[in-house]
Short mmCIF file of C-alpha atoms and ligand atoms in Angstrom, two decimals:
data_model
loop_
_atom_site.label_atom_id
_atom_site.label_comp_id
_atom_site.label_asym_id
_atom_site.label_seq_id
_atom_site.Cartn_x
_atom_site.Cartn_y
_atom_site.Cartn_z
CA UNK A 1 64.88 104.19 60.58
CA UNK A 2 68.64 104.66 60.16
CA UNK A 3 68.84 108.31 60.63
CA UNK A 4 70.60 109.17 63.52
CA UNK A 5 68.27 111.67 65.26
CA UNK A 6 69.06 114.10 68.86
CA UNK A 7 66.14 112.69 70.99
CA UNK A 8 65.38 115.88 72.05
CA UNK A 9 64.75 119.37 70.46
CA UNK A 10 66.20 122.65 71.40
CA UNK A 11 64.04 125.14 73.99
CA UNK A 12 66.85 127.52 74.50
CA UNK A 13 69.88 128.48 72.00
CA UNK A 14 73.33 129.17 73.20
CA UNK A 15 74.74 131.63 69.99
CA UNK A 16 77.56 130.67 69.04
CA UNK A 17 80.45 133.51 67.59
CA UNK A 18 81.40 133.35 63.97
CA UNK A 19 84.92 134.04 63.05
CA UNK A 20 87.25 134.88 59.82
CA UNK A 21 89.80 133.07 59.07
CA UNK A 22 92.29 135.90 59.14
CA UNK A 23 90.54 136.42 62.56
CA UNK A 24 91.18 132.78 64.03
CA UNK A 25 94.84 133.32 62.36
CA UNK A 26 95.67 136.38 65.07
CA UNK A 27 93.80 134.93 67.95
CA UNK A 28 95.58 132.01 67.60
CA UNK A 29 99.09 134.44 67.29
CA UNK A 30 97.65 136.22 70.85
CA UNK A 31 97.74 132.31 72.01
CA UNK A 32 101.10 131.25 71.57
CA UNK A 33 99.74 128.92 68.81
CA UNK A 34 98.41 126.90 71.96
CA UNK A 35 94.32 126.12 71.67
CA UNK A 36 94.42 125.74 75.57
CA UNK A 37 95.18 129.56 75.52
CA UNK A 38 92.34 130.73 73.37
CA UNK A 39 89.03 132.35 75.20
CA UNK A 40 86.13 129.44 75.27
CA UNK A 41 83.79 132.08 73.71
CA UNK A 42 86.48 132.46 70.73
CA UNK A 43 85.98 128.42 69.65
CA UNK A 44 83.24 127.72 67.45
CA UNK A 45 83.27 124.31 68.47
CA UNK A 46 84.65 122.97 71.52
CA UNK A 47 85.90 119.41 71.83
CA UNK A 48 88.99 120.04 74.46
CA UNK A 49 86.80 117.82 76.74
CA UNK A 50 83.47 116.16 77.53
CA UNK A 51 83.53 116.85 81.09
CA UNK A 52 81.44 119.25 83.09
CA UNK A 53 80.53 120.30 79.55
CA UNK A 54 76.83 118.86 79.58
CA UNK A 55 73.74 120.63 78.37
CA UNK A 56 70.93 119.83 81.51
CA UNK A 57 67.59 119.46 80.36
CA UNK A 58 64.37 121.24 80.70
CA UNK A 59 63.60 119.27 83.86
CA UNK A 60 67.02 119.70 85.33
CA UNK A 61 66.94 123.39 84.66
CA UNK A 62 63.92 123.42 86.60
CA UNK A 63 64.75 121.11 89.56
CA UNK A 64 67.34 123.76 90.32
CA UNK A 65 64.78 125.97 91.94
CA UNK A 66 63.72 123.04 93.66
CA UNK A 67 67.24 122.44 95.75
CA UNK A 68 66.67 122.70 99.51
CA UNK A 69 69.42 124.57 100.61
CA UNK A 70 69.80 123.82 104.40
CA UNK A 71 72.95 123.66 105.64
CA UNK A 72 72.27 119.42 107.35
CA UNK A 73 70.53 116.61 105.85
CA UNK A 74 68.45 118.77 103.15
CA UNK A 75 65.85 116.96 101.04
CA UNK A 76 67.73 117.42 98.06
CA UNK A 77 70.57 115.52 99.38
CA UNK A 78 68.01 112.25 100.07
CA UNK A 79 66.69 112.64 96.62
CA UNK A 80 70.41 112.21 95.48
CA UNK A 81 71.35 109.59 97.42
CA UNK A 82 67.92 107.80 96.23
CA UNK A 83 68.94 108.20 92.59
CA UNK A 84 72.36 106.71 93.13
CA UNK A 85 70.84 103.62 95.46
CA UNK A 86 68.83 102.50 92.63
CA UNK A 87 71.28 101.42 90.54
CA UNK A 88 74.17 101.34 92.65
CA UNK A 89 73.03 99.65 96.02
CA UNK A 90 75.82 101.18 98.28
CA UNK A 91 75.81 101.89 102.26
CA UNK A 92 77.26 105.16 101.90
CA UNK A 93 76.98 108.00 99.34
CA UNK A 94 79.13 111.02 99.83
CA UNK A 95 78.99 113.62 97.70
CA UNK A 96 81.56 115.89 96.44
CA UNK A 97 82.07 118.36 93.92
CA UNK A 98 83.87 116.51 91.25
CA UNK A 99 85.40 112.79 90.91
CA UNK A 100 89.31 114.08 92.31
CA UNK A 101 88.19 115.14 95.69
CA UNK A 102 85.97 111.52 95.98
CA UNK A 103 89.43 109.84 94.62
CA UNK A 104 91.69 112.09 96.66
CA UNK A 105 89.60 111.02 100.28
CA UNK A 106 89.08 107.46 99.07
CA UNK A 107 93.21 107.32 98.51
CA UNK A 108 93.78 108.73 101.88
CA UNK A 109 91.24 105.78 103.68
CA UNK A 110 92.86 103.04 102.28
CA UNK A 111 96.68 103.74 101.33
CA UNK A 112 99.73 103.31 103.32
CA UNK A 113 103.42 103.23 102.56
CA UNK A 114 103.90 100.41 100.62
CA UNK A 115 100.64 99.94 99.49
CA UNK A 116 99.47 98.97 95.66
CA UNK A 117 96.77 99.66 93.68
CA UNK A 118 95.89 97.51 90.97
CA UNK A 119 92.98 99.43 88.14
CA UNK A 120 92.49 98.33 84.96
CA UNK A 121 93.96 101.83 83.54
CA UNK A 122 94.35 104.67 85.91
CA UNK A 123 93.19 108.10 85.04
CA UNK A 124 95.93 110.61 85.52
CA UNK A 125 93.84 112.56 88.36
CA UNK A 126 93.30 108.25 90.08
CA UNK A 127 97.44 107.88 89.82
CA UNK A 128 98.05 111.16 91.29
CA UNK A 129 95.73 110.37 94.30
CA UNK A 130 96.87 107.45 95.24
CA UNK A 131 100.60 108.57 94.81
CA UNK A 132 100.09 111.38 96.63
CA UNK A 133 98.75 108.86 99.31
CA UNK A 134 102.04 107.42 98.70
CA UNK A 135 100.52 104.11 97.10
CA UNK A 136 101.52 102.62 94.32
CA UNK A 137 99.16 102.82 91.59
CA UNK A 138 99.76 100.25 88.26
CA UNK A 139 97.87 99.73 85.39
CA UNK A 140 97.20 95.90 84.15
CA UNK A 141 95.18 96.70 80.73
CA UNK A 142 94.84 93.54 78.40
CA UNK A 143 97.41 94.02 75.13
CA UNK A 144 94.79 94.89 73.18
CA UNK A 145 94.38 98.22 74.43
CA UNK A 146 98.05 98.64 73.08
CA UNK A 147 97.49 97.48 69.43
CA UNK A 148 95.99 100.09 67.33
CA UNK A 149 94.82 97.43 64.85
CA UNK A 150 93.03 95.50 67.30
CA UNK A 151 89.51 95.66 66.67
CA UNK A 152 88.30 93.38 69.96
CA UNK A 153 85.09 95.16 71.13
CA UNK A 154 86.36 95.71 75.22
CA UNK A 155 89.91 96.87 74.82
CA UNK A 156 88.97 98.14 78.06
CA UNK A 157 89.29 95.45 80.36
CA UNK A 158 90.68 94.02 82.88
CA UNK A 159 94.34 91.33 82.21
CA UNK A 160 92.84 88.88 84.55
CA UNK A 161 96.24 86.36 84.75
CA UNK A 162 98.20 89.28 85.23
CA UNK A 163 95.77 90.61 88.13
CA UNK A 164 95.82 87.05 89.69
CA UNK A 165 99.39 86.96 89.65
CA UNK A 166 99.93 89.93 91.31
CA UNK A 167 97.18 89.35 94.11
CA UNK A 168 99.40 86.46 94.97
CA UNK A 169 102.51 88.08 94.93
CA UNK A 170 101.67 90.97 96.41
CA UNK A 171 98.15 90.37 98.46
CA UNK A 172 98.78 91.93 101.59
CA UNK A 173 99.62 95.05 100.14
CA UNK A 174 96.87 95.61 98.16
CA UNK A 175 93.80 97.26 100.06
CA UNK A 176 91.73 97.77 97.21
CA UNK A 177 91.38 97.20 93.27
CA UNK A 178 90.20 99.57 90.84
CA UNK A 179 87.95 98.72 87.36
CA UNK A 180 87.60 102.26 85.55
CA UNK A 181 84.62 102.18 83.45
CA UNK A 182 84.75 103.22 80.49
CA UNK A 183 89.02 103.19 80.60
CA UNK A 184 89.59 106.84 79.76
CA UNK A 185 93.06 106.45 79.40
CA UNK A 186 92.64 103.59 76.38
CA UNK A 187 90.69 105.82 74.37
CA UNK A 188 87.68 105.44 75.96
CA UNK A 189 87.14 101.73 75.60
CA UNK A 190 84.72 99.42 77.22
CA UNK A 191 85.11 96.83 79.70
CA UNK A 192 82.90 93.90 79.42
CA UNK A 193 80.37 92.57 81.58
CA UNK A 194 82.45 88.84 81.83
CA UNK A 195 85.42 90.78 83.21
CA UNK A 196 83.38 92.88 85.89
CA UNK A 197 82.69 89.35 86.63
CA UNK A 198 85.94 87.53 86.50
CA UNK A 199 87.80 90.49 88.11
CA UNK A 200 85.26 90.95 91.23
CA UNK A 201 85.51 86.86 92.03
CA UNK A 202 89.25 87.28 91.77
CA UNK A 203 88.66 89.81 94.29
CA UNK A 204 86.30 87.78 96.56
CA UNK A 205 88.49 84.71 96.32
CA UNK A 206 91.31 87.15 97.96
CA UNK A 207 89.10 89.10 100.41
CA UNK A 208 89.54 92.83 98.63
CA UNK A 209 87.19 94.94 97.76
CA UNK A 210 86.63 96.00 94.17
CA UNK A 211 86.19 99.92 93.31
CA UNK A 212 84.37 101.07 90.27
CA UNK A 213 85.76 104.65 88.90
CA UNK A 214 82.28 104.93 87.27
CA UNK A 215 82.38 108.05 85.65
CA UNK A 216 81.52 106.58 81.82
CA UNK A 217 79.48 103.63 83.63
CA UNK A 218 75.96 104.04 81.40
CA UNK A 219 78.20 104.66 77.80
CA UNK A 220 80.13 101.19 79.14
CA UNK A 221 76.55 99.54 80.03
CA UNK A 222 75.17 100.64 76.21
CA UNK A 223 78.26 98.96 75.06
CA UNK A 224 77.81 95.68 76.93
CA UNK A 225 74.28 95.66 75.47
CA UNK A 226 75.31 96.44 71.80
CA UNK A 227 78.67 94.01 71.58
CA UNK A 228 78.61 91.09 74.65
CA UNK A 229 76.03 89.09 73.10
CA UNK A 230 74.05 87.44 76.13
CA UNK A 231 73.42 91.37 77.05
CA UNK A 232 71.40 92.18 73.65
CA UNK A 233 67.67 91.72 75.14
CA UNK A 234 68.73 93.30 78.69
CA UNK A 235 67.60 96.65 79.49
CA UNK A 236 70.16 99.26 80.29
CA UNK A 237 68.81 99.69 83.47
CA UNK A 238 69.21 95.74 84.40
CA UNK A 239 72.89 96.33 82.72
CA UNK A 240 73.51 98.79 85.06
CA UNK A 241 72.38 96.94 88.40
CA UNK A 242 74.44 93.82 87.59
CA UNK A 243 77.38 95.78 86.71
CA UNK A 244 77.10 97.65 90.15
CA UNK A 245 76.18 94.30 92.17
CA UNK A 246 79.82 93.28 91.38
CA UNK A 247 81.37 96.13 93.40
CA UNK A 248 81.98 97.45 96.97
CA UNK A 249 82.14 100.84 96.33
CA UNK A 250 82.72 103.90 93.70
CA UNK A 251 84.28 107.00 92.46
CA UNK A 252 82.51 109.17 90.24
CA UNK A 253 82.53 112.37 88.35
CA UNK A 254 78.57 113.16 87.30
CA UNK A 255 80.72 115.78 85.09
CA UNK A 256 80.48 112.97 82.65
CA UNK A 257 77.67 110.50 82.61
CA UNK A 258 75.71 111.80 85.13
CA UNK A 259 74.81 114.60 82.62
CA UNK A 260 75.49 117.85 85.08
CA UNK A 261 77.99 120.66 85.17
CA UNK A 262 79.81 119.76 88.37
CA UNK A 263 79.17 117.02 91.29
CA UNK A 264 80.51 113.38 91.89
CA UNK A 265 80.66 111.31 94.67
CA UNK A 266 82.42 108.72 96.27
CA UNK A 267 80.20 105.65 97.78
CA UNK A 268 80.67 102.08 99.81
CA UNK A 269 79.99 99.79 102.58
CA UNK A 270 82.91 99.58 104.72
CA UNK A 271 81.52 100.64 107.69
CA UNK A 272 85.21 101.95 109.09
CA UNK A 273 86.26 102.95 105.92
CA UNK A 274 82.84 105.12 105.09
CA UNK A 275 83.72 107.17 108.49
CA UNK A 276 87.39 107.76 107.91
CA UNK A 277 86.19 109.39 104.58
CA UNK A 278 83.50 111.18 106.65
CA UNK A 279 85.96 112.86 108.46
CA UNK A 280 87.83 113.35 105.37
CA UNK A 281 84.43 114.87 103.72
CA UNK A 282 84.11 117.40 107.09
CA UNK A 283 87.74 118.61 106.89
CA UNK A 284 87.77 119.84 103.48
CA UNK A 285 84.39 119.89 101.69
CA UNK A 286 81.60 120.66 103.72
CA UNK A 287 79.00 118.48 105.60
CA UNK A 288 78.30 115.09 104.70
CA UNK A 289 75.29 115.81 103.33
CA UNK A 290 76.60 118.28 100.76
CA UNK A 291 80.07 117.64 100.35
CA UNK A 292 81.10 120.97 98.57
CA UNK A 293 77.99 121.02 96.23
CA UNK A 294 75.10 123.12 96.42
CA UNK A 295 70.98 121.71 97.57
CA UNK A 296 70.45 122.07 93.96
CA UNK A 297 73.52 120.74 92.52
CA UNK A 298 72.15 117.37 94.15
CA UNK A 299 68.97 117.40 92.83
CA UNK A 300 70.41 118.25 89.29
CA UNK A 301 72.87 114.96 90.04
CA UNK A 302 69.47 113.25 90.55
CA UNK A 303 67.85 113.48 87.47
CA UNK A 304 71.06 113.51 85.36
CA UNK A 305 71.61 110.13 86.73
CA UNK A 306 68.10 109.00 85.26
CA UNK A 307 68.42 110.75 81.85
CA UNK A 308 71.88 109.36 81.39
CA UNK A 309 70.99 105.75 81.00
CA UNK A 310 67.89 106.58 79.02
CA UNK A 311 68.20 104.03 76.34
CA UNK A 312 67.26 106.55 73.71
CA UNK A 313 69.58 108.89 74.76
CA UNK A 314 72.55 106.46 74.76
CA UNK A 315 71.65 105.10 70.98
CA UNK A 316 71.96 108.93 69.94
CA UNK A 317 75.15 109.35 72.43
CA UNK A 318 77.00 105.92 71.12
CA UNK A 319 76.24 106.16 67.61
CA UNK A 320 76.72 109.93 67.06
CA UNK A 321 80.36 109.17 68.12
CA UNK A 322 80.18 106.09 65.57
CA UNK A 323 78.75 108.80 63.06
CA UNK A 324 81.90 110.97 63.35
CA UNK A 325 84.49 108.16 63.39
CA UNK A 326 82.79 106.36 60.37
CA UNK A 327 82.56 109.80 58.32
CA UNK A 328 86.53 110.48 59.17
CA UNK A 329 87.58 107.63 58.25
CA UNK A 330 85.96 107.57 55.12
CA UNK A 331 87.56 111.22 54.12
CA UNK A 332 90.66 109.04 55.38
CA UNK A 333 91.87 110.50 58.40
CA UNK A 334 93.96 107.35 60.15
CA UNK A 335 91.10 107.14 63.78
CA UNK A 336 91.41 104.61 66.31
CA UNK A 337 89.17 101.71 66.28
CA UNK A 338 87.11 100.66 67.73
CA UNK A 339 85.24 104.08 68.32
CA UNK A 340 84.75 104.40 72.16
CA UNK A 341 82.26 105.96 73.97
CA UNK A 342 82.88 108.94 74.66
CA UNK A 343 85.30 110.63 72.28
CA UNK A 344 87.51 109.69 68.56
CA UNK A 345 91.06 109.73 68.57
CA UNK A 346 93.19 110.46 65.26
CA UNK A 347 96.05 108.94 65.50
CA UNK A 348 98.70 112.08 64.21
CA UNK A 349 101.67 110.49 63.49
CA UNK A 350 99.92 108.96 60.70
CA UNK A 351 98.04 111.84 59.42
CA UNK A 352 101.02 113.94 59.29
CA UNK A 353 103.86 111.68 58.70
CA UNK A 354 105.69 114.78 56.98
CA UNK A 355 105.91 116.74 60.39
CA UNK A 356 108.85 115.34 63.13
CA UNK A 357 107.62 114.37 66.23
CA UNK A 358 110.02 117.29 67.43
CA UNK A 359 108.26 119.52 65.85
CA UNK A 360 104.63 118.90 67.46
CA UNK A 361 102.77 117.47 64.76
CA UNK A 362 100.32 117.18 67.29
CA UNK A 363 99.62 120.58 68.05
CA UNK A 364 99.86 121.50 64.72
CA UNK A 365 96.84 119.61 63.75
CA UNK A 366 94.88 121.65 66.75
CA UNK A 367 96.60 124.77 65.02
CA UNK A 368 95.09 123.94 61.65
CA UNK A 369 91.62 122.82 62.63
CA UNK A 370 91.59 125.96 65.23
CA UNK A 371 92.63 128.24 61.35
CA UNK A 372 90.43 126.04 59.10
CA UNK A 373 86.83 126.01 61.03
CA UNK A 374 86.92 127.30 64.89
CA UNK A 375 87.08 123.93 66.43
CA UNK A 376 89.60 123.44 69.38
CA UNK A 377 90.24 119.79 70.08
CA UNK A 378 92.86 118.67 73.05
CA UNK A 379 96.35 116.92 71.65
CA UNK A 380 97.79 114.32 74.41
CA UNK A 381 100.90 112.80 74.78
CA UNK A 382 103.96 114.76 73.03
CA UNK A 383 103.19 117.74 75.22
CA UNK A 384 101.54 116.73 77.99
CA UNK A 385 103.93 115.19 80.68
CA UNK A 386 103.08 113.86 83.91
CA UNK A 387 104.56 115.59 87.16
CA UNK A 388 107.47 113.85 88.06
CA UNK A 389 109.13 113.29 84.15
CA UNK A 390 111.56 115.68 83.12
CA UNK A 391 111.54 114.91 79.30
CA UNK A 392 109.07 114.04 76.73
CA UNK A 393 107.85 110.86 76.48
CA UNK A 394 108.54 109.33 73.31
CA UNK A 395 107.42 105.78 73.59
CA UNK A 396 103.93 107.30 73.23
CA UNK A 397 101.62 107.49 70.18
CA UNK A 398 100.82 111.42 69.54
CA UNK A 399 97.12 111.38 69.69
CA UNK A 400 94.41 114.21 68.97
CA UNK A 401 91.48 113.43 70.60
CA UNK A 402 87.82 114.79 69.87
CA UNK A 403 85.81 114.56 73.19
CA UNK A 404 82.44 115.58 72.21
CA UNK A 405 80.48 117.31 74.93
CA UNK A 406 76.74 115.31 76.02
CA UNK A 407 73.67 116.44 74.39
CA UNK A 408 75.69 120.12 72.64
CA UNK A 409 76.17 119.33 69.17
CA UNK A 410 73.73 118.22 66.48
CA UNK A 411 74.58 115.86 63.63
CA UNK A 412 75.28 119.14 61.49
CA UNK A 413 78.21 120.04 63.79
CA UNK A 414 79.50 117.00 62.74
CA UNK A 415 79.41 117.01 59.33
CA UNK A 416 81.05 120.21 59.64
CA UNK A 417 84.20 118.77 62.09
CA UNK A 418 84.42 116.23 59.25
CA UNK A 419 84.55 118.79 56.53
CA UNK A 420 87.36 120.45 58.12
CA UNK A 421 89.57 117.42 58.84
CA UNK A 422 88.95 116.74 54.79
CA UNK A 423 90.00 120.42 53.73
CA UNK A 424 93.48 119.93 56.31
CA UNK A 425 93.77 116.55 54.72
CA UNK A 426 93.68 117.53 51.54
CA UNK A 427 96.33 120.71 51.78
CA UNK A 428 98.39 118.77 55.07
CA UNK A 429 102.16 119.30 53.11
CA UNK A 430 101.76 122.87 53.46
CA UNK A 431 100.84 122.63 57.16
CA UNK A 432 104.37 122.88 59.38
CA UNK A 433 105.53 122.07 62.34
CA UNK A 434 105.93 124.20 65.49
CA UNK A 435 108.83 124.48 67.90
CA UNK A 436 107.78 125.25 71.66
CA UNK A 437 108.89 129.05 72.73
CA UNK A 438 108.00 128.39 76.49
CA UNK A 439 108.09 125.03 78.56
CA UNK A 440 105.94 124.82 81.37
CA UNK A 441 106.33 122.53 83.78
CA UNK A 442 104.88 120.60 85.38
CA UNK A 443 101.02 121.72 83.47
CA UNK A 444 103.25 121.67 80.07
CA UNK A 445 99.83 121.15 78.09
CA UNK A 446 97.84 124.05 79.77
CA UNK A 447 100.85 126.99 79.69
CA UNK A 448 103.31 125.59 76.67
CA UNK A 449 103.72 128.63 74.13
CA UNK A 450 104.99 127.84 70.46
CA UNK A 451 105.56 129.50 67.53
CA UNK A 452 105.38 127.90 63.91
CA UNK A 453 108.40 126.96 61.82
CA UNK A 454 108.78 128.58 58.56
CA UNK A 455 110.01 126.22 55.11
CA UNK A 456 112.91 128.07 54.44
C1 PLP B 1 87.16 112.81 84.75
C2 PLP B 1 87.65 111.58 85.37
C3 PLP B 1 88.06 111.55 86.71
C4 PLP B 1 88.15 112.79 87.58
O1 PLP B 1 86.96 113.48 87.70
P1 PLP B 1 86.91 115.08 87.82
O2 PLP B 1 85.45 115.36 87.93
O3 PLP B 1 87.53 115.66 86.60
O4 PLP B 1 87.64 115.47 89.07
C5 PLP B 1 88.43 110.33 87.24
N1 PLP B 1 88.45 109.20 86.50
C6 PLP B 1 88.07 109.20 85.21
C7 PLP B 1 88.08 107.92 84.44
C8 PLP B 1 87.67 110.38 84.59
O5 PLP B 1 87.32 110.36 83.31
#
């Protein structure tokens, strides 16, 4: 069978509130014409992120009421650390309530003035850890992951000269090396199971440790099954233990693949290092054993950790987000390709060559898919700035990406995103530009007001 079917069916309904256009139209007027400014329960559908943004199951649902909520060493937190052990065999599992405060404690272990860390792509919330740490963090993604026309199946990986070069330049200051799985900041693209390999014996054959940011690690292991060709007959599961027997440790946000509303945790085997972050867990989390998170929060983490590398459940996942990219581009809206795993990216300055990149093209595509159907999707580049830059970036593509949440949306939803990117396509010379009103630094993306421009 070819159909693409949710393996699972639907026990309890969240409703969902049906605008007008001419309603969307002044809501969006109330917003500044920014999508980040519009009520959640105003968006019909909601594709700003796929993080924290799970639906739990059934059995999730009802493990809550089984979460032991002692303040030390509750069961819920050994059925946790049990669920990560499996598949990820490390020492020490410390939960915390999201992937920044894991990152944030494991930046504070291992940096020092001076030092550098080497990841394949950072995430922004990774860079601003480890510079906050006052480490250098820098970013050695293969070309590919630059060249929109590439179609090489892991534009996620690893540059492995480039790594090697700077290990011997630079060895002594490096403490650790990052691999983020799936590379969020490439469009969510793969890394392949050859370069977990190549990159951990580069780091053996120096004596560092190699960190997995893990948060997209079961989307990346269905990936290495459906495009590295040795992996075709492996089980997910098996894909997931050798990909985790190349590491020393992890960061993780189980707001993504771990299939829950909040959690993460940070785990390895340094023996010194795993008490320093202890410490680090006791000053500003809570205990060890529950790191910020509540008894059931753990047990939630538990199962989610199970479901999310069901191999049914990651067919459905991977080749939804196929679905959507295949059925755009056929309507011909210009998408990145490949399709990762977690999200489709529509590459603006393409779509709407007739709008200046002064003029926001990017948020005027969010404008006119928030007017057209109720669906709010998150533009990133010409408005978002990082911290420390006081200008726009130019030298950056002006994306619009469509992060679809785990397990919320059915194939109808969709149909129905692609429906509205075809009506906007078809009627895009009428849609304008906007200039910015207010500038808000340094969260530019989540305050920015704007105000369209009118053809005179
Ligand atoms: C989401 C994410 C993080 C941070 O996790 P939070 O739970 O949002 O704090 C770190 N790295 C990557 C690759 C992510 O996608």
């Amino acid at each position: 069978m070819k159909t693409i079917i949710e393996p699972f069916r639907i026990k309890s309904v969240e409703r969902l509130k049906m605008t007008t256009e001419a309603q969307r139209k002044h809501l969006l007027k109330n917003a500044h014409y920014n999508v980040v400014l519009l009520n959640s329960d105003d968006v019909l559908i909601d594709l700003l992120t796929d993080s924290g943004t799970t639906a739990m199951s059934s059995e999730q649902w009802a493990s809550l009421h089984l979460g032991d909520e002692s303040y030390v060493r509750s069961p819920s937190y050994y059925k946790f650390v049990a669920a990560v052990q499996k598949y990820m065999p490390f020492k020490y599992v410390l939960p915390t309530h999201q992937g920044r405060p894991a990152e944030r404690i494991l930046a504070s272990v291992v940096s020092q003035d001076g030092s550098i860390i080497p990841n394949n792509s950072h995430f922004d919330t990774t860079r601003a850890n480890f510079s906050h740490a006052k480490a250098t963090p820098i970013d050695l993604v293969i070309d590919e992951a630059k060249d929109p026309t590439s179609l090489y199946p892991f534009k996620g990986n690893m540059d492995i000269p480039k790594l090697a070069l700077l290990l011997e330049k630079s060895q002594q200051n490096i403490p650790l090396i990052m691999l983020t799985i799936t590379n969020n900041s490439v469009g969510g693209q793969p890394v392949s199971m050859a370069n977990i390999r190549q990159t951990s014996e580069l780091c053996k054959s120096f004596n560092i440790p190699l960190f997995f940011d893990a948060c997209r690690f079961a989307e990346n292991a269905y990936l290495i099954k459906r495009n590295e060709a040795e992996y075709q007959d492996v089980s997910i599961k098996s894909i997931v233990q050798e990909m985790f027997s190349y590491a020393d440790g992890m960061t993780m946000s189980a707001k993504k693949d771990a299939l829950v509303n909040t959690g993460g945790w940070l785990a390895l085997n340094d023996d010194h290092w795993a008490e320093k972050a202890m410490d680090q867990l006791l000053l500003t989390e809570g205990f060890i054993t529950y790191g910020g998170l509540a008894g059931r929060d753990l047990h939630a983490m538990a199962l989610g950790i199970e479901e999310g590398i069901d191999e049914d459940y990651l067919k459905y996942r991977i080749n939804s987000i196929e679905y959507l990219g295949n059925a755009l581009d056929k309507v011909g809206i210009p998408v990145h390709k490949p399709f990762g795993g977690h999200a489709i990216y529509i590459d603006v300055e393409a779509m709407f060559s007739h709008i200046p990149v002064s003029a926001h093209p990017g948020q005027a595509l969010n404008m006119a898919l928030y007017e057209e159907a109720g669906i709010r999707a998150c533009e990133i580049s010409s408005v978002k700035l990082d911290n420390s830059a006081k200008q726009q970036n130019t030298s950056e593509k002006i994306i619009v990406r469509l992060a679809i949440p785990r397990r919320v949306y059915t194939k109808s939803h969709l149909d129905y995103i692609v429906e509205a990117f075809d009506n906007i396509n078809r009627r895009k010379e009428q849609i304008q530009g906007l200039n910015m009103t207010l500038d808000a630094h340094p969260l530019r993306q989540y305050a920015a007001q704007f105000e369209p421009i009118i053809a005179q």
